[in-house]
Amino acid sequence: MILDIKNLDESQIYKLMISTIVPRPIAWVSTVSKEGIYNIAPFSFYMGISSSPPLIAISIGKKNDITKKDTWKNIEEVGDFVINIVDYDLVEKMNITALPFDEHIDEFKEAGLTPIKSDIVKSPRIAESPINIECKKFAIIEIADMGLIIGEILRYHIRDDLINEKGYVDTSKLKIVGRLGSADYCLITKENIFTLKRPDKG
Ligand SMILES: Cc1cc2nc3c(=O)[nH]c(=O)nc-3n(C[C@H](O)[C@H](O)[C@H](O)COP(=O)(O)O)c2cc1C
């Protein structure tokens, strides 16, 4: 089957993209508004850009194609955010935070999550998440209707048992989930991780 973009509508293109860019990592982003209201939302159009400096990018849309989503607005106005890792035990709570709550609603309370103070940034961390990553706004680039949020990583908080002696987070212990197409997700388990060493040049 050949599908030419010019013959597809927006929803068909979206479905193809979210079911072929898979599995996607989820940035579960906690922020605070300039009025002091806490916010949380998941984003899977999310990627690493560079490790020196340590930069990541998240693509955030608008509510009803008009108003910037609360996360975008908060990062723009306050200047920082926290990325929290979603493990399997947290998926239901993550899903609640994807609901379009009014900007005056504290989403920690709605999802039954515990905010804890960050060390460097104003945005709170999610206590229940095994890894919190404090980030500051590096740049926001408006592309079409999206805000491409570029953040610089300032500090990691990692549950002690998760980091191995080589300095990697042990993903076999993390029960981390990824996003697929539609409402599907995947779970990384020890059984479905494999190692592929690069061949020697010879
Ligand atoms: C797993 C998952 C991934 C999502 N990824 C994105 C994304 O990459 N960009 C986006 O704009 N919305 C994404 N959404 C939808 C937002 O989470 C949703 O619009 C949320 O209400 C935004 O909240 P906010 O207005 O508090 O920022 C995703 C939702 C889920 C459940």
XYZ file of N, CA and C and ligand atoms in Angstrom:
637
model
N 0.838 -1.201 0.000
C 0.000 0.000 0.000
C 0.877 1.257 0.000
N 0.515 2.187 -0.838
C 1.262 3.446 -0.863
C 0.320 4.543 -0.383
N 0.766 5.289 0.611
C -0.069 6.371 1.150
C 0.654 7.686 0.938
N 0.063 8.514 0.136
C 0.689 9.790 -0.175
C 0.071 10.856 0.746
N 0.914 11.573 1.433
C 0.457 12.550 2.429
C -0.568 13.526 1.845
N -0.383 13.890 0.583
C -1.289 14.915 0.031
C -2.733 14.402 -0.141
N -2.917 13.056 -0.066
C -4.282 12.512 -0.178
C -4.895 12.147 1.170
N -4.189 12.476 2.245
C -4.672 12.086 3.584
C -5.120 13.304 4.370
N -6.090 13.079 5.286
C -6.459 14.207 6.147
C -5.588 14.176 7.418
N -5.727 15.231 8.213
C -4.871 15.416 9.402
C -4.916 14.212 10.337
N -6.132 13.663 10.539
C -6.268 12.568 11.491
C -5.591 11.289 10.961
N -5.681 11.051 9.641
C -5.014 9.864 9.071
C -3.496 9.988 9.187
N -2.993 11.182 8.969
C -1.536 11.390 9.068
C -1.085 11.166 10.514
N -1.871 11.715 11.445
C -1.556 11.558 12.873
C -1.494 10.069 13.246
N -2.518 9.319 12.793
C -2.556 7.889 13.131
C -1.329 7.156 12.582
N -0.950 7.476 11.360
C 0.241 6.824 10.774
C 1.493 7.188 11.552
N 1.608 8.477 11.878
C 2.831 8.904 12.588
C 2.926 8.272 13.959
N 1.815 8.299 14.745
C 1.970 7.779 16.116
C 2.064 6.257 16.169
N 1.704 5.588 15.062
C 1.865 4.133 15.084
C 3.126 3.670 14.346
N 3.894 4.599 13.784
C 5.172 4.203 13.175
C 6.374 4.788 13.932
N 6.159 5.877 14.668
C 7.248 6.385 15.527
C 7.054 5.702 16.884
N 7.524 4.471 16.968
C 7.276 3.641 18.153
C 8.504 2.805 18.505
N 8.672 2.400 19.734
C 7.962 2.890 20.919
C 8.495 4.265 21.295
N 7.610 5.111 21.826
C 8.062 6.464 22.202
C 8.249 6.571 23.715
N 9.330 7.218 24.133
C 9.480 7.473 25.574
C 8.445 8.506 26.015
N 8.123 8.488 27.278
C 7.130 9.444 27.791
C 7.810 10.404 28.765
N 7.723 11.692 28.455
C 8.169 12.712 29.415
C 6.929 13.083 30.233
N 6.943 12.723 31.500
C 5.801 13.078 32.375
C 6.243 14.369 33.063
N 5.687 15.477 32.604
C 6.255 16.781 32.938
C 5.464 17.463 34.061
N 6.161 17.798 35.135
C 5.523 18.576 36.207
C 6.049 20.008 36.152
N 5.102 20.945 36.308
C 5.444 22.371 36.248
C 4.640 23.106 37.315
N 4.928 24.394 37.429
C 4.138 25.261 38.311
C 3.811 26.525 37.510
N 2.592 27.018 37.703
C 2.212 28.249 36.987
C 2.769 29.455 37.738
N 2.727 30.621 37.116
C 3.264 31.797 37.830
C 2.371 32.167 39.013
N 1.126 31.637 39.035
C 0.241 31.838 40.200
C 0.492 30.774 41.281
N 1.364 29.799 41.001
C 1.715 28.789 42.021
C 0.905 27.500 41.945
N 0.138 27.297 40.856
C -0.653 26.058 40.727
C 0.206 24.972 40.067
N 0.211 23.773 40.680
C 0.987 22.662 40.143
C 0.268 21.986 38.977
N 1.042 21.561 37.999
C 0.484 20.919 36.807
C 1.315 19.701 36.431
N 0.646 18.678 35.883
C 1.374 17.507 35.372
C 0.733 17.082 34.050
N 1.529 16.663 33.074
C 0.989 16.098 31.827
C 2.055 15.240 31.140
N 1.600 14.165 30.464
C 2.550 13.317 29.715
C 2.713 13.781 28.272
N 3.921 13.612 27.734
C 4.205 13.978 26.338
C 5.127 12.927 25.747
N 4.749 12.408 24.574
C 5.586 11.350 23.980
C 6.259 11.782 22.669
N 5.977 12.983 22.193
C 6.808 13.504 21.104
C 7.987 14.170 21.823
N 8.921 13.320 22.220
C 9.969 13.680 23.187
C 11.281 13.005 22.781
N 12.360 13.746 22.811
C 13.643 13.153 22.413
C 14.839 13.843 23.079
N 15.962 13.129 23.119
C 17.221 13.744 23.513
C 17.826 14.447 22.309
N 18.488 15.578 22.531
C 19.112 16.302 21.413
C 20.628 16.206 21.487
N 21.164 16.397 22.694
C 22.622 16.485 22.823
C 22.975 16.151 24.277
N 24.176 15.582 24.496
C 24.561 15.335 25.893
C 25.542 16.394 26.392
N 26.062 17.219 25.492
C 26.977 18.278 25.914
C 26.737 19.547 25.093
N 25.883 20.461 25.586
C 25.173 20.406 26.857
C 24.025 19.397 26.799
N 23.537 18.936 27.983
C 22.475 17.921 27.999
C 21.107 18.533 27.679
N 20.679 18.393 26.435
C 19.438 19.027 25.976
C 18.420 17.984 25.539
N 17.166 18.256 25.857
C 16.058 17.398 25.397
C 15.016 18.293 24.720
N 14.145 17.667 23.913
C 13.076 18.443 23.265
C 11.735 17.741 23.439
N 10.712 18.542 23.673
C 9.343 18.024 23.804
C 8.449 18.875 22.910
N 7.597 18.216 22.134
C 6.710 18.950 21.233
C 5.317 19.027 21.862
N 4.884 20.253 22.142
C 3.594 20.438 22.837
C 2.635 21.239 21.958
N 1.390 20.758 21.914
C 0.372 21.390 21.070
C -0.465 22.420 21.816
N -1.578 22.760 21.167
C -2.491 23.751 21.750
C -3.799 23.079 22.123
N -4.537 23.669 23.093
C -5.864 23.172 23.453
C -6.820 23.666 22.377
N -7.590 22.783 21.792
C -8.535 23.120 20.704
C -7.854 23.927 19.603
N -6.592 23.656 19.379
C -5.809 24.350 18.337
C -5.673 25.850 18.574
N -6.016 26.346 19.769
C -5.997 27.802 19.985
C -5.026 28.213 21.101
N -5.267 27.688 22.317
C -4.499 28.147 23.481
C -3.351 27.184 23.796
N -2.186 27.730 24.140
C -1.055 26.880 24.507
C -1.449 25.964 25.677
N -1.077 24.675 25.619
C -1.354 23.787 26.754
C -0.664 24.342 27.993
N -1.213 23.988 29.172
C -0.724 24.567 30.429
C 0.780 24.342 30.621
N 1.269 23.160 30.238
C 2.691 22.861 30.417
C 3.552 23.851 29.628
N 3.178 24.074 28.391
C 3.903 25.013 27.509
C 3.904 26.409 28.149
N 2.684 26.863 28.571
C 2.540 28.201 29.160
C 3.404 28.326 30.432
N 3.342 27.297 31.292
C 4.105 27.357 32.546
C 5.613 27.408 32.287
N 6.085 26.596 31.338
C 7.530 26.582 31.051
C 7.943 27.934 30.482
N 7.095 28.485 29.627
C 7.397 29.794 29.034
C 7.475 30.873 30.129
N 6.507 30.832 31.061
C 6.414 31.919 32.047
C 7.333 31.732 33.263
N 7.511 30.493 33.687
C 8.301 30.247 34.917
C 9.748 29.864 34.572
N 9.931 29.199 33.420
C 11.296 28.953 32.950
C 11.897 27.611 33.318
N 11.105 26.699 33.910
C 11.676 25.379 34.196
C 10.606 24.306 34.261
N 11.044 23.066 34.404
C 10.130 21.920 34.486
C 10.882 20.698 34.991
N 10.123 19.668 35.355
C 10.735 18.400 35.777
C 10.163 17.289 34.901
N 11.052 16.420 34.391
C 10.597 15.220 33.679
C 10.643 14.069 34.672
N 9.499 13.386 34.817
C 9.402 12.266 35.738
C 9.212 10.997 34.913
N 9.911 9.928 35.289
C 9.791 8.662 34.553
C 8.500 7.959 34.977
N 7.777 7.452 33.976
C 6.531 6.710 34.248
C 6.865 5.224 34.280
N 6.705 4.576 35.444
C 6.857 3.116 35.447
C 5.462 2.494 35.441
N 5.430 1.162 35.306
C 4.159 0.472 35.105
C 3.152 0.757 36.237
N 3.663 0.896 37.461
C 2.769 1.135 38.609
C 2.097 2.508 38.542
N 2.600 3.383 37.689
C 2.097 4.773 37.664
C 1.227 5.077 36.442
N 0.976 4.055 35.583
C 0.308 4.368 34.305
C -1.099 4.943 34.473
N -1.849 4.429 35.456
C -3.232 4.933 35.630
C -3.197 6.403 36.053
N -2.284 6.738 36.939
C -2.179 8.132 37.405
C -1.702 9.024 36.265
N -0.756 8.511 35.462
C -0.282 9.273 34.305
C -1.453 9.598 33.381
N -2.338 8.607 33.190
C -3.465 8.778 32.281
C -4.428 9.858 32.790
N -4.590 9.935 34.108
C -5.457 10.993 34.676
C -4.868 12.373 34.348
N -3.529 12.471 34.422
C -2.912 13.790 34.195
C -2.929 14.201 32.718
N -3.372 13.287 31.833
C -3.508 13.650 30.408
C -4.860 14.308 30.144
N -5.752 14.318 31.160
C -7.072 14.948 30.962
C -6.905 16.467 30.894
N -7.767 17.125 30.112
C -7.614 18.577 29.950
C -8.183 19.368 31.129
N -7.525 19.279 32.268
C -7.985 20.026 33.449
C -7.811 21.526 33.227
N -8.665 22.297 33.883
C -8.536 23.753 33.867
C -7.190 24.139 34.497
N -6.616 25.225 34.027
C -5.281 25.616 34.503
C -5.234 25.945 36.003
N -6.413 26.147 36.629
C -6.437 26.467 38.065
C -6.522 25.222 38.952
N -6.563 24.054 38.305
C -6.677 22.802 39.067
C -5.285 22.227 39.319
N -5.041 21.817 40.575
C -3.776 21.171 40.943
C -3.859 19.697 40.525
N -3.066 19.308 39.517
C -3.177 17.949 38.977
C -2.519 16.899 39.884
N -1.680 17.302 40.827
C -1.183 16.348 41.832
C -2.372 15.843 42.643
N -3.262 16.769 43.047
C -4.433 16.380 43.860
C -5.362 15.500 43.036
N -5.608 15.861 41.788
C -6.536 15.105 40.939
C -6.065 13.665 40.744
N -4.743 13.478 40.593
C -4.211 12.133 40.309
C -3.765 11.405 41.579
N -3.856 12.050 42.747
C -3.417 11.414 43.991
C -1.908 11.226 44.039
N -1.171 12.215 43.575
C 0.293 12.152 43.587
C 0.861 13.153 44.591
N 2.108 12.921 45.007
C 2.716 13.760 46.039
C 3.774 14.691 45.443
N 3.585 16.011 45.564
C 4.627 16.921 45.075
C 5.758 17.039 46.097
N 7.001 17.020 45.627
C 8.118 17.353 46.509
C 8.947 18.459 45.856
N 9.580 19.249 46.701
C 10.354 20.386 46.201
C 11.544 19.900 45.384
N 11.828 20.622 44.335
C 13.046 20.342 43.571
C 14.208 21.056 44.257
N 15.443 20.673 43.900
C 16.607 21.312 44.515
C 16.918 22.649 43.851
N 16.779 22.680 42.518
C 17.244 23.848 41.762
C 16.085 24.622 41.141
N 15.111 23.889 40.563
C 14.045 24.565 39.812
C 12.808 24.799 40.695
N 11.919 25.680 40.200
C 10.696 25.993 40.954
C 9.641 24.899 40.789
N 9.675 24.183 39.660
C 8.676 23.138 39.403
C 8.857 21.997 40.408
N 7.722 21.393 40.842
C 7.825 20.287 41.807
C 8.177 18.969 41.125
N 8.696 18.025 41.904
C 8.942 16.663 41.409
C 7.787 15.769 41.859
N 7.607 14.649 41.173
C 6.579 13.674 41.572
C 7.262 12.629 42.455
N 6.880 12.590 43.749
C 7.570 11.706 44.707
C 7.461 10.233 44.303
N 6.327 9.842 43.732
C 6.096 8.429 43.402
C 6.927 7.949 42.203
N 7.488 8.855 41.438
C 8.245 8.453 40.239
C 9.680 8.079 40.631
N 10.218 6.985 40.039
C 11.563 6.529 40.439
C 12.701 7.446 39.971
N 12.430 8.263 38.950
C 13.473 9.167 38.441
C 12.848 10.529 38.148
N 13.441 11.581 38.691
C 13.011 12.959 38.387
C 14.204 13.685 37.782
N 13.931 14.454 36.739
C 15.015 15.162 36.042
C 14.679 16.654 36.042
N 15.459 17.426 36.780
C 15.216 18.878 36.846
C 15.791 19.534 35.587
N 14.976 20.344 34.927
C 15.386 20.989 33.672
C 15.046 22.476 33.700
N 15.855 23.261 32.998
C 15.476 24.664 32.801
C 15.216 24.910 31.319
N 14.362 25.905 31.058
C 14.047 26.243 29.663
C 15.326 26.707 28.971
N 15.607 26.129 27.808
C 16.765 26.540 27.011
C 16.278 27.399 25.849
N 15.189 26.933 25.215
C 14.583 27.697 24.104
C 13.194 27.139 23.843
N 12.329 27.958 23.298
C 11.034 27.460 22.812
C 10.907 27.925 21.363
N 10.742 26.957 20.471
C 10.648 27.289 19.050
C 9.231 26.956 18.589
N 8.535 27.943 18.047
C 7.183 27.667 17.543
C 7.288 27.153 16.116
N 6.823 25.920 15.915
C 6.849 25.310 14.584
C 5.420 24.898 14.267
N 4.873 25.412 13.160
C 3.462 25.211 12.823
C 2.647 25.555 14.070
N 1.795 24.611 14.539
C 0.963 24.900 15.717
C 1.594 24.422 17.016
N 2.822 23.920 16.934
C 3.424 23.281 18.105
C 4.477 24.173 18.762
N 4.692 23.936 20.029
C 5.802 24.563 20.724
C 6.861 23.488 20.928
N 8.024 23.668 20.325
C 9.113 22.722 20.568
C 9.889 23.261 21.765
N 9.694 22.593 22.899
C 10.313 23.037 24.146
C 11.687 22.391 24.244
N 12.712 23.177 24.296
C 14.056 22.615 24.472
C 14.489 22.910 25.902
N 14.838 21.850 26.607
C 15.196 21.996 28.014
C 16.621 21.545 28.260
N 17.268 22.185 29.230
C 18.618 21.762 29.624
C 18.517 21.030 30.961
N 19.082 19.835 31.005
C 19.034 19.031 32.231
C 20.021 19.591 33.250
N 19.508 19.804 34.491
C 20.372 20.351 35.553
C 20.701 19.311 36.614
N 19.748 18.453 36.923
C 19.987 17.491 38.016
C 19.075 16.264 37.877
N 19.653 15.087 38.160
C 18.874 13.836 38.195
C 18.653 13.418 39.642
N 17.462 12.896 39.920
C 17.197 12.212 41.198
C 16.811 10.783 40.813
N 17.630 9.812 41.200
C 17.421 8.426 40.763
C 17.369 7.519 41.991
N 16.326 6.683 42.060
C 16.240 5.737 43.186
C 17.512 4.892 43.219
N 18.120 4.778 44.404
C 19.464 4.197 44.515
C 19.621 2.827 43.860
N 18.590 1.975 43.988
C 18.739 0.600 43.475
C 18.720 0.541 41.948
N 18.452 1.644 41.288
C 18.279 1.602 39.831
C 19.564 1.848 39.046
N 20.566 2.401 39.702
C 21.768 2.756 38.943
C 22.817 1.659 39.117
N 23.453 1.245 38.011
C 24.424 0.153 38.122
C 25.861 0.691 38.196
N 26.811 -0.227 38.393
C 28.195 0.193 38.643
C 28.838 0.852 37.420
N 28.244 0.630 36.232
C 28.795 1.264 35.025
C 28.235 2.667 34.795
N 27.297 3.104 35.663
C 26.741 4.456 35.514
C 25.478 4.508 34.674
N 24.982 3.324 34.243
C 23.716 3.284 33.514
C 22.571 3.061 34.483
N 21.387 3.593 34.146
C 20.188 3.164 34.866
C 19.862 1.770 34.347
N 19.614 0.839 35.249
C 19.327 -0.541 34.879
C 17.866 -0.640 34.435
N 17.671 -0.583 33.109
C 16.293 -0.552 32.599
C 15.537 -1.847 32.870
N 16.258 -2.932 33.146
C 15.552 -4.191 33.442
C 14.840 -4.110 34.793
N 15.262 -3.173 35.645
C 14.632 -3.029 36.969
C 13.551 -1.948 36.987
N 13.504 -1.154 35.951
C 12.722 0.081 35.994
C 11.231 -0.095 35.711
N 10.828 -1.172 35.028
C 9.432 -1.382 34.600
C 8.923 -0.163 33.824
N 9.779 0.346 32.933
C 9.426 1.569 32.217
C 8.452 1.259 31.078
N 7.537 2.196 30.811
C 6.570 2.007 29.725
C 6.851 2.986 28.590
N 6.448 2.583 27.388
C 6.571 3.434 26.204
C 5.215 3.538 25.544
N 5.065 4.525 24.714
C 3.793 4.756 24.028
C 3.856 4.193 22.617
N 2.758 3.522 22.228
C 2.626 3.019 20.850
C 1.489 3.807 20.188
N 0.916 3.276 19.102
C -0.205 3.963 18.457
C -1.474 3.806 19.287
N -2.519 4.561 18.932
C -3.823 4.475 19.599
C -3.637 4.618 21.115
N -4.327 3.751 21.894
C -4.164 3.841 23.351
C -3.240 2.731 23.843
N -2.387 2.218 22.967
C -1.503 1.108 23.342
C -0.171 1.602 23.915
N 0.360 0.778 24.818
C 1.647 1.061 25.466
C 2.472 -0.220 25.434
N 3.767 -0.110 25.689
C 4.589 -1.310 25.850
C 5.319 -1.212 27.183
N 5.694 -2.383 27.679
C 6.395 -2.466 28.961
C 7.740 -3.146 28.728
N 8.808 -2.509 29.162
C 10.136 -3.123 29.034
C 10.343 -4.070 30.223
N 10.587 -5.337 29.919
C 10.892 -6.295 30.982
C 12.248 -6.929 30.670
N 12.832 -7.563 31.678
C 14.145 -8.211 31.515
C 14.136 -9.168 30.319
N 13.003 -9.887 30.137
C 12.900 -10.911 29.090
C 12.972 -10.330 27.678
N 12.517 -9.098 27.486
C 12.530 -8.595 26.105
C 13.628 -7.559 25.838
N 14.651 -7.561 26.700
C 15.826 -6.719 26.421
C 16.903 -7.619 25.821
N 17.507 -7.203 24.730
C 18.645 -7.975 24.201
C 19.818 -7.038 23.929
N 21.013 -7.633 23.880
C 22.233 -6.844 23.706
C 22.779 -7.091 22.309
N 23.181 -6.044 21.642
C 23.740 -6.171 20.291
C 25.039 -5.389 20.259
N 26.157 -6.131 20.346
C 27.458 -5.456 20.328
C 27.772 -5.024 18.905
N 28.432 -3.883 18.726
C 28.812 -3.455 17.373
C 29.937 -4.350 16.864
N 29.844 -4.750 15.593
C 30.924 -5.602 15.062
C 32.244 -4.851 15.012
N 33.378 -5.610 15.169
C 34.696 -4.983 15.019
C 34.875 -4.588 13.567
N 35.655 -3.525 13.336
C 35.883 -3.083 11.951
C 36.694 -4.112 11.157
N 37.507 -4.939 11.858
C 38.290 -5.973 11.187
C 39.576 -5.465 10.595
C 1.094 9.014 26.725
C 0.647 10.358 26.219
C 1.485 11.091 25.408
C 1.116 12.374 24.966
N 1.975 13.071 24.166
C 1.681 14.339 23.803
C 2.628 15.107 23.043
O 3.720 14.654 22.704
N 2.287 16.396 22.736
C 1.094 16.948 23.124
O 0.840 18.129 22.838
N 0.188 16.227 23.849
C 0.458 14.957 24.206
N -0.436 14.235 24.973
C -1.666 14.890 25.435
C -1.411 15.781 26.690
O -0.889 15.006 27.756
C -2.744 16.431 27.127
O -3.182 17.312 26.110
C -2.669 17.150 28.461
O -3.981 17.468 28.887
C -1.878 18.446 28.411
O -1.945 18.990 29.693
P -1.588 20.486 30.080
O -2.599 21.415 29.392
O -1.744 20.462 31.570
O -0.193 20.768 29.621
C -0.135 12.928 25.363
C -1.001 12.160 26.164
C -0.621 10.886 26.571
C -1.564 10.070 27.436
